[in-house]
Coordinates of C-alpha atoms in Angstrom, one line a residue:
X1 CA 88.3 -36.8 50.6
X2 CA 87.5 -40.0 52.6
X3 CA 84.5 -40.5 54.3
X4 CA 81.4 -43.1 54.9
X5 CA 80.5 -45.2 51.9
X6 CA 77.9 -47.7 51.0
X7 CA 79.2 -50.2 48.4
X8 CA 75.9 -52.3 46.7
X9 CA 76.7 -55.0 45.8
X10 CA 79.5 -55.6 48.1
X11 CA 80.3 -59.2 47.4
X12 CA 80.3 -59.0 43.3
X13 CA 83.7 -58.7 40.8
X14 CA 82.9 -54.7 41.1
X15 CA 82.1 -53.9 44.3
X16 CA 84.8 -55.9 46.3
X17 CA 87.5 -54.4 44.1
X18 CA 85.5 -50.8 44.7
X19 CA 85.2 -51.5 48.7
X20 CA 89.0 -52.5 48.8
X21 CA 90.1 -49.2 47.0
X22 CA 88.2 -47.2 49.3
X23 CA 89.3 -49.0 52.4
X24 CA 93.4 -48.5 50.8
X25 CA 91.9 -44.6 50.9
X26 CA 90.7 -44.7 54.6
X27 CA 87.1 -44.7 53.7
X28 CA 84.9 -46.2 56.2
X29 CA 83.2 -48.5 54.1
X30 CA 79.5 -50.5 54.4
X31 CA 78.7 -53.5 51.9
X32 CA 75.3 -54.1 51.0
X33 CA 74.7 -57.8 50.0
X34 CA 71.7 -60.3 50.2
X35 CA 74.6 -62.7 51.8
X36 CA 77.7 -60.7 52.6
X37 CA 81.1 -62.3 52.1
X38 CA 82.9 -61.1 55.1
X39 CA 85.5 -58.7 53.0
X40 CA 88.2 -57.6 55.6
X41 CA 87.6 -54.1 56.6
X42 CA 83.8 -53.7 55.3
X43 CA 81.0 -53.7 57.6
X44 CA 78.3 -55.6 56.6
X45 CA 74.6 -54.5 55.5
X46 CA 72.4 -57.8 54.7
X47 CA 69.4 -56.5 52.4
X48 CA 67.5 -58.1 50.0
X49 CA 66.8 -54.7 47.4
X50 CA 63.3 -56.2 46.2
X51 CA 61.9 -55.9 49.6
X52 CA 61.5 -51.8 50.2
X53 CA 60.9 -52.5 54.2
X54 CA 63.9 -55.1 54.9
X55 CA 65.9 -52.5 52.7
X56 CA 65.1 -49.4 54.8
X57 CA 65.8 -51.1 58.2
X58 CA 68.9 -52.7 57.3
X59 CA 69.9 -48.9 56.6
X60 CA 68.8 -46.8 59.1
X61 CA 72.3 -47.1 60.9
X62 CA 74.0 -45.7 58.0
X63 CA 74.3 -42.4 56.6
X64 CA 77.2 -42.6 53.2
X65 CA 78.8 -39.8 51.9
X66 CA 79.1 -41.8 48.9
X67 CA 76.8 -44.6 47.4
X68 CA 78.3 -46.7 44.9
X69 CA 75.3 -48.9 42.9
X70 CA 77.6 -52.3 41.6
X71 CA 74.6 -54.5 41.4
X72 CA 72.0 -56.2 39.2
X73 CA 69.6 -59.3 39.3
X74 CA 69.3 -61.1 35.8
X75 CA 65.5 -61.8 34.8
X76 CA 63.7 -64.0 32.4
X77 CA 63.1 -60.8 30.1
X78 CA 64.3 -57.2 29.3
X79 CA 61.1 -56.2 30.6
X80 CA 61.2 -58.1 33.8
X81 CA 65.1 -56.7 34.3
X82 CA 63.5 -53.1 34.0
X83 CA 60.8 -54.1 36.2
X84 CA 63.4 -55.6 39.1
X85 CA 66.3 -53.9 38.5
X86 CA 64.8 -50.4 38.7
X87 CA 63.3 -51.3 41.6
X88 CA 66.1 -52.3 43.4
X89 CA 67.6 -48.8 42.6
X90 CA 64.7 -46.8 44.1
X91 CA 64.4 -49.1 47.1
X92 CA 67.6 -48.4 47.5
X93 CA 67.7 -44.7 47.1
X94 CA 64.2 -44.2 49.1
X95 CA 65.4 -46.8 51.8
X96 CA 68.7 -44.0 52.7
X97 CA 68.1 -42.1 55.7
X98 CA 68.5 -38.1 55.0
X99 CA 71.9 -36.7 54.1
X100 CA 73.3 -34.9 56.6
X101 CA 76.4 -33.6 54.0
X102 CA 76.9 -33.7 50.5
X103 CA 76.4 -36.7 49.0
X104 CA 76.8 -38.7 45.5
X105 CA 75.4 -41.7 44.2
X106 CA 77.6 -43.5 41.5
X107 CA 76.0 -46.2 39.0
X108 CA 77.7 -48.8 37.3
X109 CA 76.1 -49.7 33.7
X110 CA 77.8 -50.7 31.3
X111 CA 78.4 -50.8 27.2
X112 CA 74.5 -52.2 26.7
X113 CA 73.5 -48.4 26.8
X114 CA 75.1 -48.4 22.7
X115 CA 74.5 -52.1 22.2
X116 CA 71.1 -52.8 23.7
X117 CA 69.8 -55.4 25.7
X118 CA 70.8 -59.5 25.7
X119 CA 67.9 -60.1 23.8
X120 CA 69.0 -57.6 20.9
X121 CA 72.7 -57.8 21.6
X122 CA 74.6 -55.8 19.3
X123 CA 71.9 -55.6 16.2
X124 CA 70.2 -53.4 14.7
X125 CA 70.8 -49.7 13.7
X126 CA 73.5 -49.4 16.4
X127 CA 75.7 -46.0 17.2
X128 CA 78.9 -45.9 15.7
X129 CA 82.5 -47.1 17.0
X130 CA 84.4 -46.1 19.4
X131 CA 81.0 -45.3 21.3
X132 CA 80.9 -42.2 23.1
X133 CA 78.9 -40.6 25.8
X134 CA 76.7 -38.1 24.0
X135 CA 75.8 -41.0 21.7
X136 CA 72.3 -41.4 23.2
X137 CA 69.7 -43.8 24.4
X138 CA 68.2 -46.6 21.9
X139 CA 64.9 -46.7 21.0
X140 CA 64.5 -50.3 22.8
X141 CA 64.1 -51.6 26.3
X142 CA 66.8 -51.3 28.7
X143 CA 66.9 -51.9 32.5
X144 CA 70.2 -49.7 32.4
X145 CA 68.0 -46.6 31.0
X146 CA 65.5 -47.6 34.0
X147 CA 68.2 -47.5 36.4
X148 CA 69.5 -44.3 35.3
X149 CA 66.4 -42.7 35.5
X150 CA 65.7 -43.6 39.8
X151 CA 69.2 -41.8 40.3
X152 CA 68.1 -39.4 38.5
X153 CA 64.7 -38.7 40.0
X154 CA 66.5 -39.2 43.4
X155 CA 68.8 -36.9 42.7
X156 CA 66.5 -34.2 42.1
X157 CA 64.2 -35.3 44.9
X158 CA 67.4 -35.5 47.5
X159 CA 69.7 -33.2 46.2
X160 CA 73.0 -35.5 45.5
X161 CA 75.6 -35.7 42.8
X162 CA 75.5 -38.4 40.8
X163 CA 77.7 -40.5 38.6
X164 CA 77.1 -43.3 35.8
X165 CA 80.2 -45.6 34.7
X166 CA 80.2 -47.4 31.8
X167 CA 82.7 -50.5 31.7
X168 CA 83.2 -52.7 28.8
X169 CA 83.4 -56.4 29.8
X170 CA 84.7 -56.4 33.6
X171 CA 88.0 -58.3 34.7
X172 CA 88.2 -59.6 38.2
X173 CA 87.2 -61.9 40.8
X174 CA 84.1 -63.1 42.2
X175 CA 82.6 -66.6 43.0
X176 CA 78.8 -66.4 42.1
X177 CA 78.9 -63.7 39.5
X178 CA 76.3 -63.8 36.8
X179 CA 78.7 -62.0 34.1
X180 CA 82.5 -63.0 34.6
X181 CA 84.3 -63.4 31.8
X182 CA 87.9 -64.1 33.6
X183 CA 87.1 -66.6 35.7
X184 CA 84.7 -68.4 32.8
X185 CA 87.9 -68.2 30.3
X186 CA 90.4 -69.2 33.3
X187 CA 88.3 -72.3 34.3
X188 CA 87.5 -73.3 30.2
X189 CA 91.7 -73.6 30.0
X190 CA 91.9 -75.4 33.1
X191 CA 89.5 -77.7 31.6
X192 CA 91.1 -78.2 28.2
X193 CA 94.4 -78.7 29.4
X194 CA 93.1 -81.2 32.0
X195 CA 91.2 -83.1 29.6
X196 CA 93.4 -82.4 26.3
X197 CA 90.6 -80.8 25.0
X198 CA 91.2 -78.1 21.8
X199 CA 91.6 -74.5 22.8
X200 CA 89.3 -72.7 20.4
X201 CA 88.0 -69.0 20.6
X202 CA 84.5 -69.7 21.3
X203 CA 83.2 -66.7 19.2
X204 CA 83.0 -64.5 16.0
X205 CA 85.2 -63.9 13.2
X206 CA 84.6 -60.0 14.1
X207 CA 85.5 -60.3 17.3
X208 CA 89.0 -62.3 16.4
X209 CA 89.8 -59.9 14.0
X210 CA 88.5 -56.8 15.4
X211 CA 89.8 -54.0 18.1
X212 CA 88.1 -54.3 21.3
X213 CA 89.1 -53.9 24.4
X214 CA 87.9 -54.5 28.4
X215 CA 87.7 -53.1 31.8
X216 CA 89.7 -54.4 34.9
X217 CA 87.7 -54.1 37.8
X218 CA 90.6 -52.3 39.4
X219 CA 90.4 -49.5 36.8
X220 CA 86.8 -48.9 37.2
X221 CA 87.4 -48.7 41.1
X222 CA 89.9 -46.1 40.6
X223 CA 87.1 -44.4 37.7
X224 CA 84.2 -44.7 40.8
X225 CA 86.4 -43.3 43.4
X226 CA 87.7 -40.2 41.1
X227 CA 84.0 -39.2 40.4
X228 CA 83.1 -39.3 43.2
X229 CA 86.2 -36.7 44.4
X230 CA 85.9 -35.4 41.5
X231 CA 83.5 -31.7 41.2
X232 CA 83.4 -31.5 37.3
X233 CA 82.8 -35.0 36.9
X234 CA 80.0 -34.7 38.9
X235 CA 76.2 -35.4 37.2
X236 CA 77.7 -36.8 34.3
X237 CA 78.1 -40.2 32.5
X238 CA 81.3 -41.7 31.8
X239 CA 82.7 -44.3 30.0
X240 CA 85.5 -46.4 31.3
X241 CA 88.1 -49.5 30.2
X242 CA 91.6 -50.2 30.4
X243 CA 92.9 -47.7 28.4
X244 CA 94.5 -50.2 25.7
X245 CA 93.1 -52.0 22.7
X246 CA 93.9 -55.4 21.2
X247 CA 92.6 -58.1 18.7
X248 CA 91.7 -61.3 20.3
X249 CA 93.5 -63.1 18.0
X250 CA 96.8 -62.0 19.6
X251 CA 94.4 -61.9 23.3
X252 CA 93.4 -65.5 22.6
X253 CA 97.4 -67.0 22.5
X254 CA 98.8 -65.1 25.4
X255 CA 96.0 -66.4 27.7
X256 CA 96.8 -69.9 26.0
X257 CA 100.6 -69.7 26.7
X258 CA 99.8 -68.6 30.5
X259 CA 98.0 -71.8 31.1
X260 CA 100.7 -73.9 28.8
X261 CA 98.2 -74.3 25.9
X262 CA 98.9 -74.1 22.4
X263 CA 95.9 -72.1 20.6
X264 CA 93.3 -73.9 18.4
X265 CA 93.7 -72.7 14.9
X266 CA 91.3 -70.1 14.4
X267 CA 89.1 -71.0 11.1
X268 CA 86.1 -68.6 11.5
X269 CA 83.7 -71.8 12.9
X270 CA 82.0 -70.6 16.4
X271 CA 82.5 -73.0 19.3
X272 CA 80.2 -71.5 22.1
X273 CA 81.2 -72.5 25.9
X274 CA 77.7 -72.8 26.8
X275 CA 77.7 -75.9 24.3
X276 CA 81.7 -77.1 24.7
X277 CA 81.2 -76.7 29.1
X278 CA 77.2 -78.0 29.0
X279 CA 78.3 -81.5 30.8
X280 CA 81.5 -80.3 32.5
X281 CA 80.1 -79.9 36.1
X282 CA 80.8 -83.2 36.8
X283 CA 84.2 -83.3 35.2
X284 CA 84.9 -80.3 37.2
X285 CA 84.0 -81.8 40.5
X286 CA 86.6 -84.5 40.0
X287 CA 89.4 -81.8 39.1
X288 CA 88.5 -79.5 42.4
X289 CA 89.1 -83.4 44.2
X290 CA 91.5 -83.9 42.4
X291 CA 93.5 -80.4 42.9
X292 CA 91.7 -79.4 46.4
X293 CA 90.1 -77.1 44.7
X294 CA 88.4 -74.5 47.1
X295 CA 84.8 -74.5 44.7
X296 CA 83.9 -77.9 43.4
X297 CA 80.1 -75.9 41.7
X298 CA 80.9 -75.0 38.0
X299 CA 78.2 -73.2 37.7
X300 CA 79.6 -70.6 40.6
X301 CA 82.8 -69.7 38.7
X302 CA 82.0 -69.9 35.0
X303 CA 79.1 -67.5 33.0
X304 CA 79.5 -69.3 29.6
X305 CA 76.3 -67.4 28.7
X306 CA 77.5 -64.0 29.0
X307 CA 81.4 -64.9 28.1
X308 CA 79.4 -66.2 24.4
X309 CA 77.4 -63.3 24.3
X310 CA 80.4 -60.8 24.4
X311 CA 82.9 -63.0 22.3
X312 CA 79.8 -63.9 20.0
X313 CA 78.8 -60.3 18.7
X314 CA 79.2 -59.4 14.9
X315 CA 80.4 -55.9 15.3
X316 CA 84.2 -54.6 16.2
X317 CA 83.4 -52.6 19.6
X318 CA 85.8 -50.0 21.1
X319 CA 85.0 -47.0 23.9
X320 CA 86.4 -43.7 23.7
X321 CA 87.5 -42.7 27.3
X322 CA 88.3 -39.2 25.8
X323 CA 85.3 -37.6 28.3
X324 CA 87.0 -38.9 31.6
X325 CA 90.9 -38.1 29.8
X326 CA 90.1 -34.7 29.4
X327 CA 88.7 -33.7 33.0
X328 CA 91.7 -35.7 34.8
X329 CA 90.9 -39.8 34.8
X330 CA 94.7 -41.3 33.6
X331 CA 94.1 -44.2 34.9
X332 CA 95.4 -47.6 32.6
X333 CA 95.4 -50.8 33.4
X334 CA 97.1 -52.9 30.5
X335 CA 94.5 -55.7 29.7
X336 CA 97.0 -59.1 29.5
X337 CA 98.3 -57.9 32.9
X338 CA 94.9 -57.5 34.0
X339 CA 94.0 -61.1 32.7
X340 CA 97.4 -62.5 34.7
X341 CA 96.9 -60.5 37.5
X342 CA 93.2 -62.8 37.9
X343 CA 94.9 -65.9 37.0
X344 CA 97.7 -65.8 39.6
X345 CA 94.9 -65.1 41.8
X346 CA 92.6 -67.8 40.8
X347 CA 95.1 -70.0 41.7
X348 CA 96.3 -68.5 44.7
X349 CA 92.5 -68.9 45.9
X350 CA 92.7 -72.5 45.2
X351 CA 90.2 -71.9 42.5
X352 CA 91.6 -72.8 39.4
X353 CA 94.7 -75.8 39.2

């Protein structure tokens, strides 16, 4: 099945990686971005989702068979992301013109459905590991459930199919990106082997020691697209991640030997980036000059924030993919290959030395 889709959210590690799949499966493709990148092959849609107006005039030329919702503004509060976030959903949903064929809307969430929000990140009375789909909603805050519920109200009101994908922590490439773990992780090595810095794992004792695992941005593409083509897995949630599992204690050295490191000793102490990277933005800028590095702004390739959040939580968290196994999904996507496979292009992109 290939038709017309709308990829939200065009420009970020999801949605390119979703927009290329599609085009590799002769979809016709739109990407909808505040400032589109210019993605080969993708027609761009510049719309700002808070403004309703802008948002339904920068559609009105395009009529999806598929929508595919990659997208999310970070706020001051949980209650603010609700607020914005869910917004930007039913903007974008009232701002469609009328189907004219069957249609489904796919949202990417993610694993704060089980863990909560970044202000109660991973405590509490949380559901037990391997978290799995009919584990349901906390009793908190959560601009995912607020999302969720404009498909769903669109979905009734409109009549589509609809889709939610939860990844663990996402793997791929974007400049800009609020939550990008790769790139964050790649550009902390660069900076220790430049400098001679240590090469510590930045977070918990639970998460060195623990099973966990991650979502290439690749794999989730492949998840989004067989949804979509997918009848049974229509008007259900999913989870999704690479398919393998691993301890970052034997994660943390291959990453190091890739970039020629030799790995900290591990000794339980926490060495958040947000604290070891705090005054590196103008030791990066001499690197990029130094390298001819393609982004000289730190700030637009590393999310030591989010990278400490995940690496920084006291629980062992692993996703049970048996839900999308069972209906068809056999997509895998080893997670040190998927690590590489963003390195070598980092560095092909000039981004990293």
């Amino acid at each position: 099945m290939a038709g017309t889709a709308l990829v939200v959210g065009a420009s970020g590690i999801v949605g390119s990686a979703t927009a290329t799949l599609l085009i590799e499966h002769d979809w016709t493709v739109h990407g909808l971005a505040r400032r589109p990148t210019g993605q080969p092959g993708v027609h761009p849609v510049a719309a700002d989702l808070q403004d309703a107006d802008a948002t339904r005039s920068a559609l009105s030329g395009v009529n999806p068979d598929a929508v595919f919702i990659t997208t999310w503004l970070r706020q001051d509060s949980e209650s603010e992301n609700i607020r914005v976030n869910g917004m930007m959903v039913r903007n974008l949903l009232d701002g469609l013109p009328k189907a004219t064929a069957p249609r489904h809307v796919a949202l990417v969430t993610g694993l704060k459905h089980y863990l909560g929000p970044f202000e109660a990140y991973g405590k509490g009375a949380l559901p037990q590991t391997p978290f799995r789909e009919e584990q349901g909603r906390l009793d908190v805050e959560n601009f995912y459930y607020a999302q969720e519920d404009e498909v769903f109200a669109a979905a009734e009101r409109d009549g589509f199919t609809w889709s939610v994908h939860r990844p663990h922590t996402v793997i791929g490439k974007a400049v800009g990106n609020a939550m990008n773990m790769g790139t964050t992780l790649a550009v902390y090595a660069a900076l220790c082997r430049e400098t001679g810095r240590p090469f510590y794992f930045p977070g918990s004792t639970a998460q060195w020691a623990g099973l966990t695992d991650m979502t290439d941005a690749r794999q989730l593409a492949r998840h989004l697209l067989w949804a979509t083509e997918t009848e049974a897995a229509h008007d259900q949630a999913f989870n999704v991640v690479n398919g393998d599992v691993f301890r970052w204690q034997w994660m943390w050295s291959r990453i190091a030997d890739w970039f020629g490191l030799e790995a900290a000793p591990f000794t339980g102490a926490e060495h958040p980036l947000a604290e070891q990277m705090a005054d590196d933005a103008g030791l990066w800028r001499e690197i990029a000059a130094r390298h001819g590095l393609a982004e000289p702004d730190l700030a637009r390739l590393a999310s030591p924030w989010h990278t400490d959040a995940d690496l920084g939580r006291p629980i062992e968290v692993v996703t049970d993919m048996s839900k999308s196994r069972r209906l068809g999904f056999t997509g895998y996507e080893p997670t040190d290959d998927a690590f590489f496979a963003l390195f070598e292009s980092l560095r092909a992109d000039r981004l990293i030395p």
